[in-house]
Amino acid sequence: MIRSVAPADLWSLRRKPRHHVLLFTEQLLAQSHRPAWFALRCMLQGNGRDMSTVTYQERGGNAVLQASGRSGRPEQDIVYLATNGPRMARLPSDYELWYRLLERICVHAGYHQIQRLYAAPPAHFGELREIFRQIGFQAYAHATILQLSGPDWNQGTSLAPMRVQSHRDHWAIHKLYGATTPPPVQQAEVRNARNWALAQRWSSVRVRAWVLGPDDDLAAYLRMVSGPAAHVFSLLIRRDARDLAVDVLRFGLAQLIDNRPVYLLLREYQGELLVPVEGLGFEVFDEQTLLVKHTVIPVRRPLLVPSLEPGLEVQMPVPRIAAPRED
């Protein structure tokens, strides 16, 4: 039976699961995911666009799926899959249980007007990617998570002259994103200029960003998501400015005042940055396949068709003026 989370599920979520997968996002790297606390919030607020938890229970075995919403957007990220209880031959496999939960979360997305579901499973989990594919998820990019674990071997001291992002930079950042991101990725992520605003919420996660270049022609954009567990960097940089990537990252590292872990997210089309950032002290932590499922279908309707279709014309009667002595 598949249902929303209930108080009886909180105890099982506090225990160590038999099998679980974390699908890392910026938010999940910055703050540790606590399934029981997440489920409690879902139970109090109700499953909706901001967060969802669904569970599956059958004859002593149970599984759980959790999805987190993106602020201000009709989207959710699948962040956690787990199974609990002893493994029994008569019960469905873990992947079959997760498949059924994914089916339910897709139905839930339609009810709550969620237009896109995202998932970032580890690249080495072939069976997990297969069940996502069977549900209708499509791969649109590959990402590499790097962790700062060593010293700056280049021993450089130069920093890029970056400035703090302001409200007037939103359109320029969006132009830089469009110039450095392949069209299939842009179609999957469906971003606009407003999405680059730094909207701060009452949360333990803080977002900061810096830009390099004039207002209307940026050369680089550096974003940092800071949470209780780590700092997470992401980078946009123009092709003719790739030589400045190390200086840009060194500027971001100079803003840190604590010893929390530091991560960097790079996409496959940014592969030429791997060698320079490894010289800065980053090492590969994990690789992901980025997936998306659209829950809506675009419909095109020509605007001029109604005006070109034949139909009855409105006729206005013309008043007749009688001639003199007509009667």
Coordinates of C-alpha atoms in Angstrom, one line a residue:
M1 CA 0.0 0.0 0.0
I2 CA 1.4 3.4 -1.0
R3 CA 0.4 6.4 1.2
S4 CA 1.6 9.6 2.7
V5 CA 3.9 9.6 5.7
A6 CA 2.2 8.8 9.0
P7 CA 3.4 9.1 12.7
A8 CA 4.1 5.4 12.7
D9 CA 6.7 5.9 10.0
L10 CA 8.9 8.3 11.9
W11 CA 10.5 5.6 14.1
S12 CA 11.5 3.4 11.1
L13 CA 13.0 6.5 9.4
R14 CA 15.2 7.2 12.4
R15 CA 16.8 3.7 12.1
K16 CA 19.5 2.9 9.6
P17 CA 17.9 1.8 6.3
R18 CA 18.8 -1.5 4.7
H19 CA 19.4 0.2 1.3
H20 CA 19.3 3.9 0.5
V21 CA 20.4 6.4 -2.1
L22 CA 21.0 10.1 -1.7
L23 CA 20.6 12.1 -4.9
F24 CA 22.8 15.1 -4.2
T25 CA 21.7 18.6 -5.0
E26 CA 23.3 21.9 -4.0
Q27 CA 21.0 22.1 -1.0
L28 CA 21.6 18.5 0.0
L29 CA 25.4 19.0 -0.1
A30 CA 25.2 22.2 1.9
Q31 CA 23.1 20.6 4.7
S32 CA 22.8 17.0 5.7
H33 CA 19.5 15.3 4.8
R34 CA 17.6 13.9 7.8
P35 CA 14.8 11.7 6.5
A36 CA 12.9 11.5 9.8
W37 CA 12.9 15.3 10.3
F38 CA 12.0 15.8 6.6
A39 CA 9.1 13.4 7.0
L40 CA 7.9 15.2 10.1
R41 CA 7.7 18.5 8.3
C42 CA 5.8 16.8 5.4
M43 CA 3.4 15.3 8.0
L44 CA 2.8 18.7 9.6
Q45 CA 2.5 20.8 6.5
G46 CA 1.1 18.1 4.2
N47 CA 2.6 16.9 0.9
G48 CA 2.7 19.6 -1.6
R49 CA 4.9 21.6 -3.9
D50 CA 7.5 22.4 -1.3
M51 CA 8.1 18.9 -0.1
S52 CA 6.7 15.3 -0.4
T53 CA 7.2 12.0 1.4
V54 CA 5.5 8.8 0.2
T55 CA 5.9 5.4 1.7
Y56 CA 5.2 1.8 0.6
Q57 CA 4.3 -0.9 3.1
E58 CA 3.7 -4.6 2.5
R59 CA 4.0 -7.6 4.8
G60 CA 6.8 -6.3 7.0
G61 CA 8.8 -4.4 4.4
N62 CA 8.6 -0.7 3.6
A63 CA 10.2 1.8 1.4
V64 CA 10.2 5.6 1.3
L65 CA 10.7 8.3 -1.3
Q66 CA 11.3 12.0 -0.5
A67 CA 11.2 15.0 -2.9
S68 CA 12.1 18.6 -2.2
G69 CA 10.6 21.6 -4.0
R70 CA 12.6 24.4 -5.6
S71 CA 11.8 27.9 -4.2
G72 CA 9.4 29.9 -6.4
R73 CA 9.3 27.3 -9.3
P74 CA 6.9 24.5 -10.1
E75 CA 9.6 21.9 -9.8
Q76 CA 10.8 19.2 -7.4
D77 CA 14.0 17.2 -6.9
I78 CA 13.9 13.5 -6.0
V79 CA 16.4 13.5 -3.1
Y80 CA 16.1 10.3 -1.1
L81 CA 15.1 6.6 -1.8
A82 CA 15.3 4.0 0.9
T83 CA 14.1 0.6 2.0
N84 CA 13.8 -0.7 5.6
G85 CA 13.2 -4.1 7.2
P86 CA 14.6 -7.5 6.5
R87 CA 15.1 -8.7 3.0
M88 CA 12.6 -11.5 2.1
A89 CA 12.4 -13.5 -1.1
R90 CA 8.6 -13.2 -1.2
L91 CA 8.8 -9.4 -1.2
P92 CA 9.4 -7.2 -4.3
S93 CA 13.0 -6.0 -4.9
D94 CA 14.1 -2.6 -3.7
Y95 CA 14.1 -1.2 -7.2
E96 CA 10.6 -2.5 -7.8
L97 CA 9.4 -0.7 -4.7
W98 CA 11.1 2.5 -5.8
Y99 CA 9.5 2.2 -9.2
R100 CA 6.1 2.1 -7.6
L101 CA 6.9 5.1 -5.4
L102 CA 8.1 7.0 -8.5
E103 CA 4.9 6.3 -10.2
R104 CA 3.0 7.7 -7.2
I105 CA 5.2 10.9 -7.0
C106 CA 4.5 11.6 -10.7
V107 CA 0.7 11.4 -10.1
H108 CA 1.2 13.6 -7.0
A109 CA 3.1 16.2 -9.2
G110 CA 0.2 16.4 -11.5
Y111 CA -2.3 17.1 -8.7
H112 CA -0.1 19.9 -7.3
Q113 CA 0.7 21.5 -10.7
I114 CA 4.4 20.6 -10.5
Q115 CA 5.6 20.9 -14.1
R116 CA 9.0 19.2 -13.8
L117 CA 10.7 16.5 -11.7
Y118 CA 14.4 16.3 -11.5
A119 CA 16.8 13.6 -10.3
A120 CA 20.6 13.2 -10.1
P121 CA 21.4 9.5 -9.5
P122 CA 25.0 8.5 -9.2
A123 CA 26.4 7.6 -12.6
H124 CA 27.5 4.1 -11.4
F125 CA 23.9 3.1 -10.4
G126 CA 22.8 1.6 -13.7
E127 CA 19.7 -0.2 -12.3
L128 CA 18.5 3.0 -10.6
R129 CA 18.9 5.0 -13.8
E130 CA 16.9 2.3 -15.6
I131 CA 13.8 2.6 -13.4
F132 CA 13.9 6.3 -13.9
R133 CA 14.0 5.8 -17.6
Q134 CA 11.1 3.4 -17.5
I135 CA 9.1 6.1 -15.6
G136 CA 9.8 8.6 -18.3
F137 CA 12.8 10.6 -17.1
Q138 CA 15.3 11.7 -19.7
A139 CA 19.0 12.4 -19.3
Y140 CA 20.0 16.0 -20.3
A141 CA 23.6 16.3 -18.9
H142 CA 26.2 14.7 -16.7
A143 CA 27.8 16.4 -13.7
T144 CA 30.9 16.0 -11.6
I145 CA 31.1 16.8 -7.9
L146 CA 34.6 17.8 -6.8
Q147 CA 35.7 18.2 -3.2
L148 CA 38.5 20.4 -2.0
S149 CA 40.9 18.0 -0.2
G150 CA 44.4 19.4 -0.9
P151 CA 46.5 22.5 -1.0
D152 CA 46.7 24.9 -3.9
W153 CA 49.6 23.2 -5.9
N154 CA 49.9 26.2 -8.1
Q155 CA 50.8 28.4 -5.1
G156 CA 49.1 31.3 -6.8
T157 CA 48.0 34.5 -5.1
S158 CA 46.1 36.2 -7.9
L159 CA 42.4 36.8 -7.4
A160 CA 39.8 37.8 -10.0
P161 CA 38.4 41.3 -9.5
M162 CA 34.9 40.2 -8.9
R163 CA 32.0 42.2 -7.4
V164 CA 28.9 41.1 -5.5
Q165 CA 25.9 40.3 -7.7
S166 CA 23.2 43.1 -7.7
H167 CA 19.7 43.4 -9.0
R168 CA 20.8 44.9 -12.3
D169 CA 22.9 41.8 -13.1
H170 CA 20.0 39.3 -13.5
W171 CA 19.7 39.7 -17.3
A172 CA 23.4 39.8 -17.9
I173 CA 23.8 36.5 -15.9
H174 CA 21.0 35.0 -18.0
K175 CA 22.8 36.0 -21.2
L176 CA 26.0 34.4 -19.9
Y177 CA 24.1 31.2 -19.1
G178 CA 22.6 31.2 -22.6
A179 CA 26.0 31.7 -24.2
T180 CA 27.8 28.9 -22.2
T181 CA 25.0 26.3 -21.8
P182 CA 24.0 23.8 -24.6
P183 CA 20.4 24.3 -25.8
P184 CA 19.2 20.8 -24.6
V185 CA 20.2 21.8 -21.1
Q186 CA 18.5 25.1 -21.3
Q187 CA 15.3 23.4 -22.5
A188 CA 15.4 21.0 -19.6
E189 CA 16.1 23.6 -16.9
V190 CA 13.7 26.3 -18.3
R191 CA 15.3 29.3 -16.6
N192 CA 14.6 33.0 -17.0
A193 CA 16.3 36.1 -15.8
R194 CA 14.3 36.2 -12.6
N195 CA 15.6 32.8 -11.5
W196 CA 19.0 34.3 -10.9
A197 CA 17.8 36.6 -8.1
L198 CA 19.2 35.8 -4.6
A199 CA 16.0 35.3 -2.7
Q200 CA 16.9 34.7 0.9
R201 CA 14.5 32.6 2.9
W202 CA 14.4 31.8 6.6
S203 CA 16.7 28.8 6.2
S204 CA 20.0 27.5 7.4
V205 CA 21.3 27.7 3.9
R206 CA 22.7 31.0 2.6
V207 CA 23.3 31.9 -1.1
R208 CA 25.9 34.4 -2.3
A209 CA 27.1 35.2 -5.8
W210 CA 29.7 37.3 -7.6
V211 CA 30.2 38.5 -11.2
L212 CA 33.1 39.5 -13.3
G213 CA 33.0 42.0 -16.1
P214 CA 30.8 45.0 -17.2
D215 CA 27.1 45.1 -16.5
D216 CA 26.0 44.2 -20.0
D217 CA 28.8 41.7 -20.9
L218 CA 29.8 39.4 -18.0
A219 CA 32.8 37.1 -18.3
A220 CA 32.1 34.9 -15.2
Y221 CA 29.6 34.2 -12.6
L222 CA 30.4 32.4 -9.3
R223 CA 27.7 31.1 -6.9
M224 CA 28.2 29.8 -3.4
V225 CA 25.6 27.9 -1.4
S226 CA 26.6 27.7 2.3
G227 CA 25.0 25.5 4.9
P228 CA 25.7 23.8 8.2
A229 CA 27.5 20.9 6.4
A230 CA 29.5 22.5 3.6
H231 CA 30.0 25.2 1.0
V232 CA 29.0 24.4 -2.6
F233 CA 30.3 26.4 -5.6
S234 CA 29.0 26.5 -9.2
L235 CA 30.5 28.4 -12.0
L236 CA 29.6 30.0 -15.3
I237 CA 32.4 31.3 -17.4
R238 CA 32.7 32.5 -21.0
R239 CA 34.9 30.4 -23.3
D240 CA 37.3 33.1 -24.1
A241 CA 37.8 33.7 -20.3
R242 CA 38.5 30.1 -19.2
D243 CA 42.0 31.0 -18.2
L244 CA 40.5 33.1 -15.4
A245 CA 38.6 30.1 -13.9
V246 CA 41.3 29.4 -11.3
D247 CA 41.5 33.0 -10.2
V248 CA 37.7 33.1 -10.0
L249 CA 37.5 30.1 -7.7
R250 CA 40.4 31.3 -5.7
F251 CA 38.4 34.5 -5.1
G252 CA 35.5 32.4 -3.8
L253 CA 37.7 30.4 -1.5
A254 CA 39.1 33.6 -0.1
Q255 CA 35.6 34.5 1.1
L256 CA 35.4 31.4 3.4
I257 CA 36.1 31.9 7.1
D258 CA 35.6 28.4 8.4
N259 CA 36.8 24.9 7.8
R260 CA 33.6 23.2 6.5
P261 CA 34.0 21.0 3.4
V262 CA 34.0 22.7 0.0
Y263 CA 32.5 21.2 -3.1
L264 CA 32.4 22.4 -6.7
L265 CA 29.8 21.3 -9.3
L266 CA 30.9 21.1 -13.0
R267 CA 28.9 19.9 -16.0
E268 CA 30.3 17.7 -18.8
Y269 CA 30.5 20.7 -21.1
Q270 CA 32.8 22.3 -18.6
G271 CA 35.3 19.4 -18.9
E272 CA 38.3 21.6 -19.8
L273 CA 38.1 23.1 -16.3
L274 CA 38.8 19.8 -14.6
V275 CA 42.6 19.9 -14.9
P276 CA 42.9 23.5 -13.7
V277 CA 40.7 23.0 -10.6
E278 CA 42.5 19.8 -9.7
G279 CA 45.6 21.9 -9.5
L280 CA 43.8 24.1 -7.1
G281 CA 43.3 21.2 -4.8
F282 CA 39.9 19.7 -5.9
E283 CA 39.4 16.0 -6.3
V284 CA 36.5 14.0 -7.9
F285 CA 33.9 13.1 -5.2
D286 CA 31.1 11.7 -7.3
E287 CA 29.6 11.7 -10.8
Q288 CA 25.9 12.1 -11.6
T289 CA 23.5 11.8 -14.4
L290 CA 21.0 14.7 -14.5
L291 CA 17.5 13.6 -15.3
V292 CA 14.3 15.4 -15.9
K293 CA 10.6 14.4 -16.4
H294 CA 8.1 16.9 -17.8
T295 CA 4.6 16.5 -16.4
V296 CA 3.0 18.9 -18.9
I297 CA 2.8 18.8 -22.7
P298 CA 3.2 22.0 -24.6
V299 CA 0.4 22.8 -27.0
R300 CA 0.8 25.2 -29.9
R301 CA -2.3 27.1 -31.1
P302 CA -2.0 29.6 -34.0
L303 CA -3.3 33.0 -33.1
L304 CA -4.4 34.0 -36.6
V305 CA -6.5 30.9 -37.4
P306 CA -9.8 32.2 -35.9
S307 CA -9.6 35.4 -37.9
L308 CA -9.0 33.5 -41.1
E309 CA -11.8 31.0 -40.7
P310 CA -14.9 31.8 -42.8
G311 CA -17.9 32.7 -40.8
L312 CA -21.0 34.9 -40.7
E313 CA -20.2 38.6 -40.7
V314 CA -21.9 41.0 -38.5
Q315 CA -24.3 43.2 -40.5
M316 CA -25.4 46.6 -39.3
P317 CA -28.6 47.9 -40.7
V318 CA -28.2 51.3 -42.6
P319 CA -30.9 53.8 -41.8
R320 CA -32.9 54.9 -44.8
I321 CA -33.8 58.5 -45.3
A322 CA -37.1 58.9 -47.1
A323 CA -37.1 61.3 -50.2
P324 CA -39.5 64.2 -50.2
R325 CA -43.1 63.3 -51.3
E326 CA -42.1 59.6 -51.4
D327 CA -45.4 58.7 -49.8

